[in-house]
């Protein structure tokens, strides 16, 4: 009906026919462009978004998680998956093979709140077997936090253990008795837990009350 | 326009193509990511390391970290190697303490070779890094009728990369001993 009306109208005023044709072609072009822009948008968001997520955050396919700790299971290995390779290339770290070392990083406490130097934390755990291990605090760019005590990490050789085989590390700006790791005014923090023996059953019993990876609890904030 | 009309007029070719194109972009972006970053460990370390020569790094302290998230409780000796002009020989002896390691790391971050110390005995390591491309490197001593008086080194195919020897930093009392052990590691160009 509309077509016929246009024809009848065009018979009267040819200039309107031309205008109508132009308008119609523009609307078709816009519809086509709309489809293509939506297509490109979806492709970019899906393609780059999922790639970024799998490289930056990781999935159960590439990482082991326990509480706030995340470890990339094939880090540094010659047969590492592309996501792990891209993750550490972007991070710029020197990754020793996951066959030799296990490294877990935490950016949050056990309640999921971002670690920050304006808060004090208790890091509590038990010795993960007989292997050598270390607990290091960095700022979120991976740089050590300068402090007068020149203390940046505790290892299985330097930490003061409790008689029951557990340990407590206080993460705080000001000095604390016992195992104290200074955080200064670093801002956002990252904790790195490394063990040199990947056969250590760090993740053997994730539902066990006595989890081998240390728990990070916020004590107070200023 | 109701939903049925919208579905009827939808461009199904583009709708089907979108996830396929997104998948291709995902794969390309993921595979390209290690090569597009300017801040990989190799690109940060390489300019400061001499070629085919071991260098004991200073202790890791705030403001002097060569890489992010590098353990301050370890000391490192590194050698940037390039086998383009011939094989590179690597030797080291890991003391019997826990925490000693030797790794050959490619520019992409892969551990082409890694070995750790063994409690109770020293671990001698002898490697020869050879180019991964196939080309003639010379005749082996055995082929020339010369018997080796030592165990032949383990050949590792790697064109470029970094050899890392890592020792535990156990404090001032052990500093000289650890540095001496790191300094004993060797990395040099050689004939086959």
CSV table of N, CA, C and O in Angstrom, one decimal, chain A residues 32 35-36 39 42-48 50-52 54-55 75-78 80 82-83 85-86 88-98 100-101 105 107 132 134-136 138-147 152-155 157 190 192 194 196, chain B residues 9-11 13-19 21-23 25-27 29-31 33-35 37 39-41 44-45 60-63 65 67-74 76 78 98-103 105 108-112 114-116 162 164 166 168-170:
chain,number,residue,atom,x,y,z
A,32,UNK,N,22.4,-1.4,7.8
A,32,UNK,CA,23.5,-2.3,7.5
A,32,UNK,C,24.7,-1.9,8.4
A,32,UNK,O,25.3,-2.8,9.0
A,35,UNK,N,24.1,-2.9,11.9
A,35,UNK,CA,24.4,-4.4,12.1
A,35,UNK,C,25.9,-4.6,12.2
A,35,UNK,O,26.3,-5.4,13.0
A,36,UNK,N,26.6,-3.9,11.3
A,36,UNK,CA,28.1,-4.2,11.3
A,36,UNK,C,28.7,-3.6,12.5
A,36,UNK,O,29.6,-4.2,13.1
A,39,UNK,N,28.0,-5.9,15.2
A,39,UNK,CA,28.9,-7.1,15.0
A,39,UNK,C,30.3,-6.8,15.5
A,39,UNK,O,30.8,-7.6,16.3
A,42,UNK,N,30.4,-6.5,19.3
A,42,UNK,CA,30.3,-7.8,20.0
A,42,UNK,C,31.6,-8.6,19.9
A,42,UNK,O,32.0,-9.2,20.9
A,43,UNK,N,32.1,-8.6,18.7
A,43,UNK,CA,33.4,-9.4,18.5
A,43,UNK,C,34.5,-8.9,19.3
A,43,UNK,O,35.2,-9.6,20.0
A,44,UNK,N,34.6,-7.5,19.4
A,44,UNK,CA,35.7,-6.9,20.2
A,44,UNK,C,35.5,-7.2,21.7
A,44,UNK,O,36.4,-7.6,22.4
A,45,UNK,N,34.3,-7.0,22.2
A,45,UNK,CA,34.0,-7.3,23.6
A,45,UNK,C,34.2,-8.7,24.0
A,45,UNK,O,34.9,-9.1,24.9
A,46,UNK,N,33.6,-9.6,23.1
A,46,UNK,CA,33.7,-11.0,23.4
A,46,UNK,C,35.2,-11.5,23.3
A,46,UNK,O,35.7,-12.2,24.2
A,47,UNK,N,35.8,-11.2,22.1
A,47,UNK,CA,37.1,-11.7,21.8
A,47,UNK,C,38.2,-11.2,22.8
A,47,UNK,O,38.9,-12.0,23.4
A,48,UNK,N,38.2,-9.9,22.9
A,48,UNK,CA,39.3,-9.3,23.7
A,48,UNK,C,39.0,-9.4,25.2
A,48,UNK,O,39.9,-9.6,26.0
A,50,UNK,N,37.2,-11.8,26.8
A,50,UNK,CA,37.5,-13.1,27.4
A,50,UNK,C,39.0,-13.4,27.4
A,50,UNK,O,39.5,-14.0,28.3
A,51,UNK,N,39.7,-12.9,26.4
A,51,UNK,CA,41.1,-13.1,26.4
A,51,UNK,C,41.8,-12.4,27.6
A,51,UNK,O,42.6,-13.0,28.3
A,52,UNK,N,41.4,-11.1,27.8
A,52,UNK,CA,41.9,-10.4,28.9
A,52,UNK,C,41.6,-11.1,30.3
A,52,UNK,O,42.5,-11.3,31.1
A,54,UNK,N,40.9,-14.3,30.9
A,54,UNK,CA,41.7,-15.6,31.0
A,54,UNK,C,43.2,-15.4,31.2
A,54,UNK,O,43.8,-16.2,31.9
A,55,UNK,N,43.7,-14.2,30.7
A,55,UNK,CA,45.1,-13.9,30.9
A,55,UNK,C,45.3,-13.3,32.3
A,55,UNK,O,46.3,-13.6,33.0
A,75,UNK,N,53.0,-22.5,35.4
A,75,UNK,CA,53.9,-21.3,35.2
A,75,UNK,C,55.3,-21.8,34.9
A,75,UNK,O,55.8,-22.7,35.5
A,76,UNK,N,55.9,-21.1,33.9
A,76,UNK,CA,57.3,-21.4,33.6
A,76,UNK,C,57.6,-22.7,32.8
A,76,UNK,O,58.7,-22.9,32.4
A,77,UNK,N,56.5,-23.5,32.7
A,77,UNK,CA,56.8,-24.8,32.1
A,77,UNK,C,56.9,-24.7,30.6
A,77,UNK,O,56.2,-23.8,30.0
A,78,UNK,N,57.7,-25.6,30.0
A,78,UNK,CA,57.8,-25.5,28.5
A,78,UNK,C,56.5,-25.8,27.8
A,78,UNK,O,56.2,-25.4,26.7
A,80,UNK,N,53.5,-24.9,28.9
A,80,UNK,CA,52.5,-24.1,29.5
A,80,UNK,C,51.5,-23.7,28.5
A,80,UNK,O,51.8,-23.5,27.3
A,82,UNK,N,48.8,-21.1,26.6
A,82,UNK,CA,49.0,-19.7,26.1
A,82,UNK,C,48.6,-18.7,27.1
A,82,UNK,O,49.2,-17.6,27.2
A,83,UNK,N,47.6,-19.0,27.9
A,83,UNK,CA,47.1,-18.0,28.9
A,83,UNK,C,48.1,-17.8,30.0
A,83,UNK,O,48.4,-16.6,30.4
A,85,UNK,N,51.4,-18.3,29.7
A,85,UNK,CA,52.5,-17.6,29.1
A,85,UNK,C,52.2,-16.1,29.0
A,85,UNK,O,53.1,-15.3,29.3
A,86,UNK,N,51.0,-15.8,28.5
A,86,UNK,CA,50.7,-14.4,28.3
A,86,UNK,C,50.6,-13.7,29.7
A,86,UNK,O,51.0,-12.5,29.8
A,88,UNK,N,52.3,-14.2,32.5
A,88,UNK,CA,53.6,-13.9,33.1
A,88,UNK,C,54.4,-13.0,32.2
A,88,UNK,O,55.2,-12.2,32.7
A,89,UNK,N,54.2,-13.0,30.9
A,89,UNK,CA,54.8,-12.1,30.0
A,89,UNK,C,54.4,-10.7,30.3
A,89,UNK,O,55.2,-9.7,30.3
A,90,UNK,N,53.1,-10.5,30.5
A,90,UNK,CA,52.5,-9.2,30.8
A,90,UNK,C,53.0,-8.7,32.2
A,90,UNK,O,53.3,-7.6,32.4
A,91,UNK,N,53.1,-9.7,33.1
A,91,UNK,CA,53.5,-9.4,34.5
A,91,UNK,C,55.0,-9.0,34.5
A,91,UNK,O,55.4,-8.2,35.4
A,92,UNK,N,55.7,-9.6,33.6
A,92,UNK,CA,57.2,-9.3,33.5
A,92,UNK,C,58.0,-10.0,34.6
A,92,UNK,O,59.0,-9.5,35.0
A,93,UNK,N,57.5,-11.1,35.1
A,93,UNK,CA,58.2,-11.7,36.2
A,93,UNK,C,59.0,-12.9,35.7
A,93,UNK,O,58.8,-13.4,34.6
A,94,UNK,N,60.0,-13.2,36.5
A,94,UNK,CA,60.9,-14.3,36.1
A,94,UNK,C,60.3,-15.6,36.8
A,94,UNK,O,60.4,-15.7,38.0
A,95,UNK,N,59.7,-16.4,36.0
A,95,UNK,CA,58.9,-17.5,36.6
A,95,UNK,C,59.8,-18.8,36.5
A,95,UNK,O,60.1,-19.3,35.4
A,96,UNK,N,60.1,-19.3,37.6
A,96,UNK,CA,60.7,-20.6,37.7
A,96,UNK,C,59.7,-21.7,37.5
A,96,UNK,O,58.5,-21.5,37.9
A,97,UNK,N,60.1,-22.8,36.9
A,97,UNK,CA,59.1,-23.8,36.5
A,97,UNK,C,58.2,-24.3,37.7
A,97,UNK,O,58.7,-24.5,38.8
A,98,UNK,N,56.9,-24.5,37.4
A,98,UNK,CA,56.0,-25.0,38.4
A,98,UNK,C,56.3,-26.4,38.8
A,98,UNK,O,55.8,-26.9,39.8
A,100,UNK,N,59.2,-27.1,39.8
A,100,UNK,CA,60.2,-26.9,40.9
A,100,UNK,C,59.7,-26.0,42.0
A,100,UNK,O,60.0,-26.3,43.2
A,101,UNK,N,58.9,-25.1,41.7
A,101,UNK,CA,58.4,-24.1,42.7
A,101,UNK,C,56.9,-24.0,42.5
A,101,UNK,O,56.3,-24.1,41.4
A,105,UNK,N,49.8,-16.0,44.9
A,105,UNK,CA,49.8,-14.6,45.1
A,105,UNK,C,48.4,-14.2,45.7
A,105,UNK,O,47.4,-14.8,45.2
A,107,UNK,N,46.0,-10.8,46.6
A,107,UNK,CA,45.8,-9.4,46.6
A,107,UNK,C,44.6,-8.9,47.5
A,107,UNK,O,44.4,-7.8,47.7
A,132,UNK,N,61.3,-25.9,51.8
A,132,UNK,CA,61.6,-24.5,52.1
A,132,UNK,C,60.5,-23.7,51.5
A,132,UNK,O,59.9,-24.0,50.4
A,134,UNK,N,58.6,-19.4,51.6
A,134,UNK,CA,58.8,-18.0,51.9
A,134,UNK,C,57.4,-17.2,51.8
A,134,UNK,O,56.6,-17.6,51.0
A,135,UNK,N,57.3,-16.2,52.6
A,135,UNK,CA,56.2,-15.3,52.5
A,135,UNK,C,56.7,-13.9,52.3
A,135,UNK,O,57.4,-13.4,53.2
A,136,UNK,N,56.4,-13.2,51.2
A,136,UNK,CA,56.9,-11.9,50.9
A,136,UNK,C,55.8,-10.9,50.7
A,136,UNK,O,54.8,-11.3,50.1
A,138,UNK,N,54.8,-7.3,48.9
A,138,UNK,CA,55.2,-6.3,47.8
A,138,UNK,C,54.1,-5.3,47.8
A,138,UNK,O,53.0,-5.5,48.3
A,139,UNK,N,54.3,-4.2,47.1
A,139,UNK,CA,53.2,-3.3,46.7
A,139,UNK,C,52.6,-4.0,45.5
A,139,UNK,O,53.1,-5.0,45.0
A,140,UNK,N,51.5,-3.4,45.0
A,140,UNK,CA,50.7,-4.1,43.9
A,140,UNK,C,51.4,-4.0,42.6
A,140,UNK,O,51.0,-4.6,41.6
A,141,UNK,N,52.5,-3.2,42.5
A,141,UNK,CA,53.3,-3.2,41.3
A,141,UNK,C,54.4,-4.3,41.3
A,141,UNK,O,55.3,-4.4,40.4
A,142,UNK,N,54.5,-5.0,42.4
A,142,UNK,CA,55.5,-6.0,42.6
A,142,UNK,C,56.9,-5.5,43.1
A,142,UNK,O,57.9,-6.2,42.9
A,143,UNK,N,56.9,-4.3,43.7
A,143,UNK,CA,58.1,-3.7,44.2
A,143,UNK,C,58.2,-3.9,45.7
A,143,UNK,O,57.1,-3.9,46.4
A,144,UNK,N,59.4,-4.1,46.2
A,144,UNK,CA,59.5,-4.3,47.7
A,144,UNK,C,59.2,-2.9,48.4
A,144,UNK,O,59.4,-1.9,47.8
A,145,UNK,N,58.8,-3.1,49.6
A,145,UNK,CA,58.4,-1.9,50.4
A,145,UNK,C,59.6,-1.5,51.3
A,145,UNK,O,60.0,-2.3,52.2
A,146,UNK,N,60.2,-0.3,51.0
A,146,UNK,CA,61.3,0.1,51.8
A,146,UNK,C,60.9,0.3,53.3
A,146,UNK,O,59.9,0.8,53.6
A,147,UNK,N,61.8,-0.2,54.2
A,147,UNK,CA,61.5,0.0,55.6
A,147,UNK,C,62.9,0.0,56.3
A,147,UNK,O,63.8,-0.7,55.9
A,152,UNK,N,61.5,-7.8,54.3
A,152,UNK,CA,60.6,-7.8,53.2
A,152,UNK,C,59.9,-9.2,53.1
A,152,UNK,O,58.9,-9.4,52.4
A,153,UNK,N,60.5,-10.2,53.8
A,153,UNK,CA,60.0,-11.6,53.7
A,153,UNK,C,60.3,-12.4,54.9
A,153,UNK,O,61.2,-12.0,55.7
A,154,UNK,N,59.6,-13.4,55.1
A,154,UNK,CA,59.9,-14.5,56.1
A,154,UNK,C,60.1,-15.8,55.3
A,154,UNK,O,59.3,-16.0,54.4
A,155,UNK,N,61.0,-16.6,55.7
A,155,UNK,CA,61.2,-17.9,55.1
A,155,UNK,C,61.1,-18.9,56.2
A,155,UNK,O,61.0,-18.6,57.4
A,157,UNK,N,63.3,-20.6,57.1
A,157,UNK,CA,64.5,-20.6,58.0
A,157,UNK,C,64.5,-19.4,58.9
A,157,UNK,O,65.2,-19.4,59.9
A,190,UNK,N,50.5,-6.8,47.9
A,190,UNK,CA,50.4,-8.2,47.3
A,190,UNK,C,51.2,-9.1,48.2
A,190,UNK,O,52.4,-8.7,48.6
A,192,UNK,N,53.0,-12.8,48.5
A,192,UNK,CA,53.5,-13.9,47.6
A,192,UNK,C,54.0,-15.1,48.5
A,192,UNK,O,54.9,-14.8,49.4
A,194,UNK,N,55.7,-18.7,48.4
A,194,UNK,CA,56.4,-19.6,47.5
A,194,UNK,C,56.9,-20.9,48.3
A,194,UNK,O,57.4,-20.7,49.4
A,196,UNK,N,59.4,-24.4,47.5
A,196,UNK,CA,60.3,-25.0,46.5
A,196,UNK,C,60.0,-26.4,46.2
A,196,UNK,O,60.6,-27.0,45.4
B,9,UNK,N,13.6,-10.3,11.0
B,9,UNK,CA,14.4,-9.3,10.2
B,9,UNK,C,15.9,-9.3,10.7
B,9,UNK,O,16.7,-8.5,10.2
B,10,UNK,N,16.2,-10.1,11.7
B,10,UNK,CA,17.6,-10.1,12.2
B,10,UNK,C,18.6,-10.6,11.1
B,10,UNK,O,18.2,-11.5,10.3
B,11,UNK,N,19.8,-10.1,11.2
B,11,UNK,CA,20.8,-10.6,10.2
B,11,UNK,C,21.5,-11.8,10.8
B,11,UNK,O,22.5,-11.7,11.6
B,13,UNK,N,23.2,-14.1,9.5
B,13,UNK,CA,24.6,-14.4,9.1
B,13,UNK,C,25.6,-13.7,10.0
B,13,UNK,O,26.6,-14.3,10.5
B,14,UNK,N,25.3,-12.4,10.4
B,14,UNK,CA,26.2,-11.7,11.3
B,14,UNK,C,26.1,-12.3,12.7
B,14,UNK,O,27.1,-12.4,13.4
B,15,UNK,N,24.9,-12.7,13.1
B,15,UNK,CA,24.7,-13.2,14.5
B,15,UNK,C,25.5,-14.5,14.6
B,15,UNK,O,26.2,-14.8,15.7
B,16,UNK,N,25.5,-15.4,13.6
B,16,UNK,CA,26.3,-16.6,13.7
B,16,UNK,C,27.8,-16.3,13.6
B,16,UNK,O,28.6,-17.0,14.2
B,17,UNK,N,28.1,-15.3,12.7
B,17,UNK,CA,29.5,-15.0,12.5
B,17,UNK,C,30.2,-14.4,13.7
B,17,UNK,O,31.4,-14.6,13.9
B,18,UNK,N,29.4,-13.7,14.5
B,18,UNK,CA,30.0,-12.9,15.7
B,18,UNK,C,30.8,-13.8,16.6
B,18,UNK,O,31.9,-13.5,16.9
B,19,UNK,N,30.2,-14.9,17.2
B,19,UNK,CA,31.0,-15.7,18.1
B,19,UNK,C,32.2,-16.4,17.4
B,19,UNK,O,33.2,-16.6,18.1
B,21,UNK,N,34.0,-15.1,14.9
B,21,UNK,CA,35.0,-14.0,14.8
B,21,UNK,C,35.6,-13.7,16.2
B,21,UNK,O,36.8,-13.5,16.3
B,22,UNK,N,34.7,-13.7,17.2
B,22,UNK,CA,35.2,-13.4,18.5
B,22,UNK,C,36.2,-14.5,19.0
B,22,UNK,O,37.2,-14.2,19.6
B,23,UNK,N,35.9,-15.7,18.7
B,23,UNK,CA,36.8,-16.8,19.0
B,23,UNK,C,38.1,-16.7,18.3
B,23,UNK,O,39.2,-16.9,18.9
B,25,UNK,N,39.4,-13.9,17.2
B,25,UNK,CA,40.1,-12.7,17.9
B,25,UNK,C,40.7,-13.1,19.2
B,25,UNK,O,41.8,-12.7,19.6
B,26,UNK,N,39.9,-13.9,20.0
B,26,UNK,CA,40.4,-14.4,21.3
B,26,UNK,C,41.7,-15.1,21.2
B,26,UNK,O,42.7,-14.9,21.9
B,27,UNK,N,41.7,-16.1,20.2
B,27,UNK,CA,42.9,-16.9,20.0
B,27,UNK,C,44.1,-16.0,19.6
B,27,UNK,O,45.2,-16.1,20.1
B,29,UNK,N,44.6,-12.8,20.0
B,29,UNK,CA,45.0,-11.8,21.1
B,29,UNK,C,45.8,-12.6,22.1
B,29,UNK,O,46.8,-12.1,22.6
B,30,UNK,N,45.4,-13.8,22.5
B,30,UNK,CA,46.0,-14.6,23.5
B,30,UNK,C,47.4,-15.0,23.0
B,30,UNK,O,48.4,-14.9,23.8
B,31,UNK,N,47.5,-15.5,21.8
B,31,UNK,CA,48.8,-15.9,21.3
B,31,UNK,C,49.8,-14.8,21.1
B,31,UNK,O,51.0,-14.9,21.2
B,33,UNK,N,49.8,-11.9,22.8
B,33,UNK,CA,50.0,-11.1,24.0
B,33,UNK,C,51.5,-11.2,24.5
B,33,UNK,O,52.1,-10.2,24.8
B,34,UNK,N,52.1,-12.4,24.5
B,34,UNK,CA,53.5,-12.4,25.0
B,34,UNK,C,54.5,-11.6,24.1
B,34,UNK,O,55.5,-11.2,24.6
B,35,UNK,N,54.1,-11.5,22.8
B,35,UNK,CA,55.1,-10.9,21.9
B,35,UNK,C,54.8,-9.3,21.8
B,35,UNK,O,55.6,-8.6,21.4
B,37,UNK,N,53.9,-7.5,24.5
B,37,UNK,CA,54.3,-6.7,25.7
B,37,UNK,C,55.8,-6.3,25.6
B,37,UNK,O,56.6,-7.1,25.2
B,39,UNK,N,57.4,-5.4,28.3
B,39,UNK,CA,57.9,-5.4,29.7
B,39,UNK,C,58.1,-6.9,30.1
B,39,UNK,O,58.0,-7.2,31.3
B,40,UNK,N,58.4,-7.8,29.2
B,40,UNK,CA,58.6,-9.2,29.6
B,40,UNK,C,59.9,-9.2,30.4
B,40,UNK,O,60.7,-8.3,30.3
B,41,UNK,N,60.1,-10.3,31.2
B,41,UNK,CA,61.3,-10.5,32.0
B,41,UNK,C,62.5,-10.4,31.1
B,41,UNK,O,63.5,-9.8,31.5
B,44,UNK,N,63.4,-6.9,29.9
B,44,UNK,CA,63.8,-6.0,31.0
B,44,UNK,C,65.3,-6.4,31.4
B,44,UNK,O,66.1,-5.5,31.7
B,45,UNK,N,65.6,-7.7,31.4
B,45,UNK,CA,66.9,-8.1,31.9
B,45,UNK,C,68.0,-8.0,30.8
B,45,UNK,O,69.1,-7.7,31.1
B,60,UNK,N,68.6,-8.2,46.1
B,60,UNK,CA,67.3,-7.5,45.7
B,60,UNK,C,66.9,-6.6,46.9
B,60,UNK,O,66.6,-7.1,48.0
B,61,UNK,N,66.9,-5.3,46.6
B,61,UNK,CA,66.5,-4.3,47.6
B,61,UNK,C,65.5,-3.4,47.0
B,61,UNK,O,65.4,-3.3,45.8
B,62,UNK,N,64.7,-2.6,47.9
B,62,UNK,CA,63.7,-1.7,47.3
B,62,UNK,C,64.4,-0.7,46.4
B,62,UNK,O,65.4,-0.1,46.8
B,63,UNK,N,63.8,-0.5,45.3
B,63,UNK,CA,64.3,0.5,44.3
B,63,UNK,C,65.4,-0.1,43.4
B,63,UNK,O,65.8,0.6,42.4
B,65,UNK,N,65.1,-3.5,42.2
B,65,UNK,CA,64.6,-4.8,41.8
B,65,UNK,C,64.7,-4.8,40.2
B,65,UNK,O,64.1,-3.9,39.6
B,67,UNK,N,63.3,-7.0,38.4
B,67,UNK,CA,62.0,-7.4,37.9
B,67,UNK,C,60.9,-7.3,39.0
B,67,UNK,O,61.3,-7.3,40.2
B,68,UNK,N,59.7,-7.2,38.6
B,68,UNK,CA,58.7,-7.2,39.7
B,68,UNK,C,58.5,-8.6,40.3
B,68,UNK,O,58.8,-9.6,39.7
B,69,UNK,N,58.1,-8.6,41.6
B,69,UNK,CA,57.8,-9.8,42.3
B,69,UNK,C,59.0,-10.7,42.4
B,69,UNK,O,58.9,-12.0,42.5
B,70,UNK,N,60.2,-10.2,42.4
B,70,UNK,CA,61.4,-11.0,42.5
B,70,UNK,C,61.8,-11.2,43.9
B,70,UNK,O,61.9,-10.2,44.7
B,71,UNK,N,62.0,-12.5,44.3
B,71,UNK,CA,62.2,-12.8,45.7
B,71,UNK,C,63.4,-12.1,46.3
B,71,UNK,O,64.5,-12.2,45.8
B,72,UNK,N,63.2,-11.4,47.4
B,72,UNK,CA,64.4,-10.7,48.1
B,72,UNK,C,65.2,-11.7,48.9
B,72,UNK,O,66.3,-11.4,49.4
B,73,UNK,N,64.6,-12.9,49.1
B,73,UNK,CA,65.3,-13.9,49.9
B,73,UNK,C,66.2,-14.9,49.1
B,73,UNK,O,66.5,-16.0,49.5
B,74,UNK,N,66.5,-14.4,47.9
B,74,UNK,CA,67.3,-15.3,47.0
B,74,UNK,C,68.4,-14.4,46.4
B,74,UNK,O,68.1,-13.2,46.2
B,76,UNK,N,70.9,-14.1,42.9
B,76,UNK,CA,70.8,-14.6,41.5
B,76,UNK,C,72.1,-14.3,40.7
B,76,UNK,O,72.7,-13.3,40.9
B,78,UNK,N,73.0,-14.5,36.6
B,78,UNK,CA,72.3,-14.7,35.3
B,78,UNK,C,73.3,-14.6,34.1
B,78,UNK,O,74.3,-13.9,34.2
B,98,UNK,N,68.9,-26.6,50.5
B,98,UNK,CA,67.7,-26.4,49.8
B,98,UNK,C,67.6,-24.9,49.3
B,98,UNK,O,68.2,-24.0,49.8
B,99,UNK,N,67.0,-24.8,48.2
B,99,UNK,CA,66.8,-23.4,47.6
B,99,UNK,C,67.6,-23.1,46.4
B,99,UNK,O,67.5,-22.0,45.8
B,100,UNK,N,68.6,-23.9,46.1
B,100,UNK,CA,69.5,-23.7,44.9
B,100,UNK,C,68.8,-24.2,43.7
B,100,UNK,O,68.3,-25.4,43.7
B,101,UNK,N,68.9,-23.4,42.6
B,101,UNK,CA,68.2,-23.9,41.4
B,101,UNK,C,69.0,-23.3,40.2
B,101,UNK,O,69.7,-22.3,40.3
B,102,UNK,N,68.9,-24.0,39.1
B,102,UNK,CA,69.5,-23.5,37.8
B,102,UNK,C,68.4,-23.7,36.8
B,102,UNK,O,67.8,-24.8,36.7
B,103,UNK,N,68.1,-22.6,36.0
B,103,UNK,CA,67.0,-22.7,35.0
B,103,UNK,C,67.5,-22.0,33.7
B,103,UNK,O,68.2,-21.0,33.8
B,105,UNK,N,65.9,-20.2,30.7
B,105,UNK,CA,64.6,-19.6,30.4
B,105,UNK,C,64.6,-18.9,29.1
B,105,UNK,O,65.5,-18.1,28.7
B,108,UNK,N,60.4,-16.1,25.9
B,108,UNK,CA,58.9,-16.2,26.2
B,108,UNK,C,58.6,-16.6,27.6
B,108,UNK,O,57.4,-16.7,28.0
B,109,UNK,N,59.6,-16.9,28.4
B,109,UNK,CA,59.4,-17.3,29.8
B,109,UNK,C,59.3,-18.7,30.1
B,109,UNK,O,59.1,-19.1,31.2
B,110,UNK,N,59.5,-19.6,29.1
B,110,UNK,CA,59.5,-21.0,29.3
B,110,UNK,C,60.8,-21.5,29.9
B,110,UNK,O,61.9,-21.1,29.5
B,111,UNK,N,60.7,-22.4,30.9
B,111,UNK,CA,61.9,-23.0,31.5
B,111,UNK,C,62.3,-24.2,30.6
B,111,UNK,O,61.7,-25.3,30.6
B,112,UNK,N,63.2,-23.9,29.7
B,112,UNK,CA,63.6,-25.0,28.8
B,112,UNK,C,64.3,-26.1,29.5
B,112,UNK,O,64.3,-27.3,29.2
B,114,UNK,N,65.5,-27.0,33.9
B,114,UNK,CA,65.5,-26.6,35.3
B,114,UNK,C,66.0,-27.7,36.1
B,114,UNK,O,65.7,-28.9,35.9
B,115,UNK,N,66.8,-27.4,37.1
B,115,UNK,CA,67.3,-28.4,38.0
B,115,UNK,C,67.4,-27.7,39.4
B,115,UNK,O,67.7,-26.5,39.5
B,116,UNK,N,67.1,-28.5,40.4
B,116,UNK,CA,67.2,-28.0,41.8
B,116,UNK,C,68.2,-28.8,42.6
B,116,UNK,O,68.6,-29.9,42.2
B,162,UNK,N,68.0,-16.7,28.9
B,162,UNK,CA,68.7,-16.4,30.1
B,162,UNK,C,68.9,-17.6,30.9
B,162,UNK,O,68.0,-18.4,31.2
B,164,UNK,N,69.6,-18.8,34.6
B,164,UNK,CA,69.4,-18.2,35.9
B,164,UNK,C,69.9,-19.2,37.0
B,164,UNK,O,69.5,-20.4,37.0
B,166,UNK,N,70.0,-19.6,41.0
B,166,UNK,CA,69.4,-19.0,42.1
B,166,UNK,C,69.8,-19.7,43.4
B,166,UNK,O,69.9,-20.9,43.5
B,168,UNK,N,69.7,-19.4,47.9
B,168,UNK,CA,69.0,-18.7,49.0
B,168,UNK,C,69.9,-17.7,49.7
B,168,UNK,O,71.0,-17.9,50.0
B,169,UNK,N,69.3,-16.5,50.0
B,169,UNK,CA,70.0,-15.5,50.7
B,169,UNK,C,69.7,-15.7,52.2
B,169,UNK,O,68.6,-15.4,52.7
B,170,UNK,N,70.7,-16.3,52.9
B,170,UNK,CA,70.4,-16.7,54.3
B,170,UNK,C,71.0,-15.6,55.3
B,170,UNK,O,71.2,-15.9,56.4
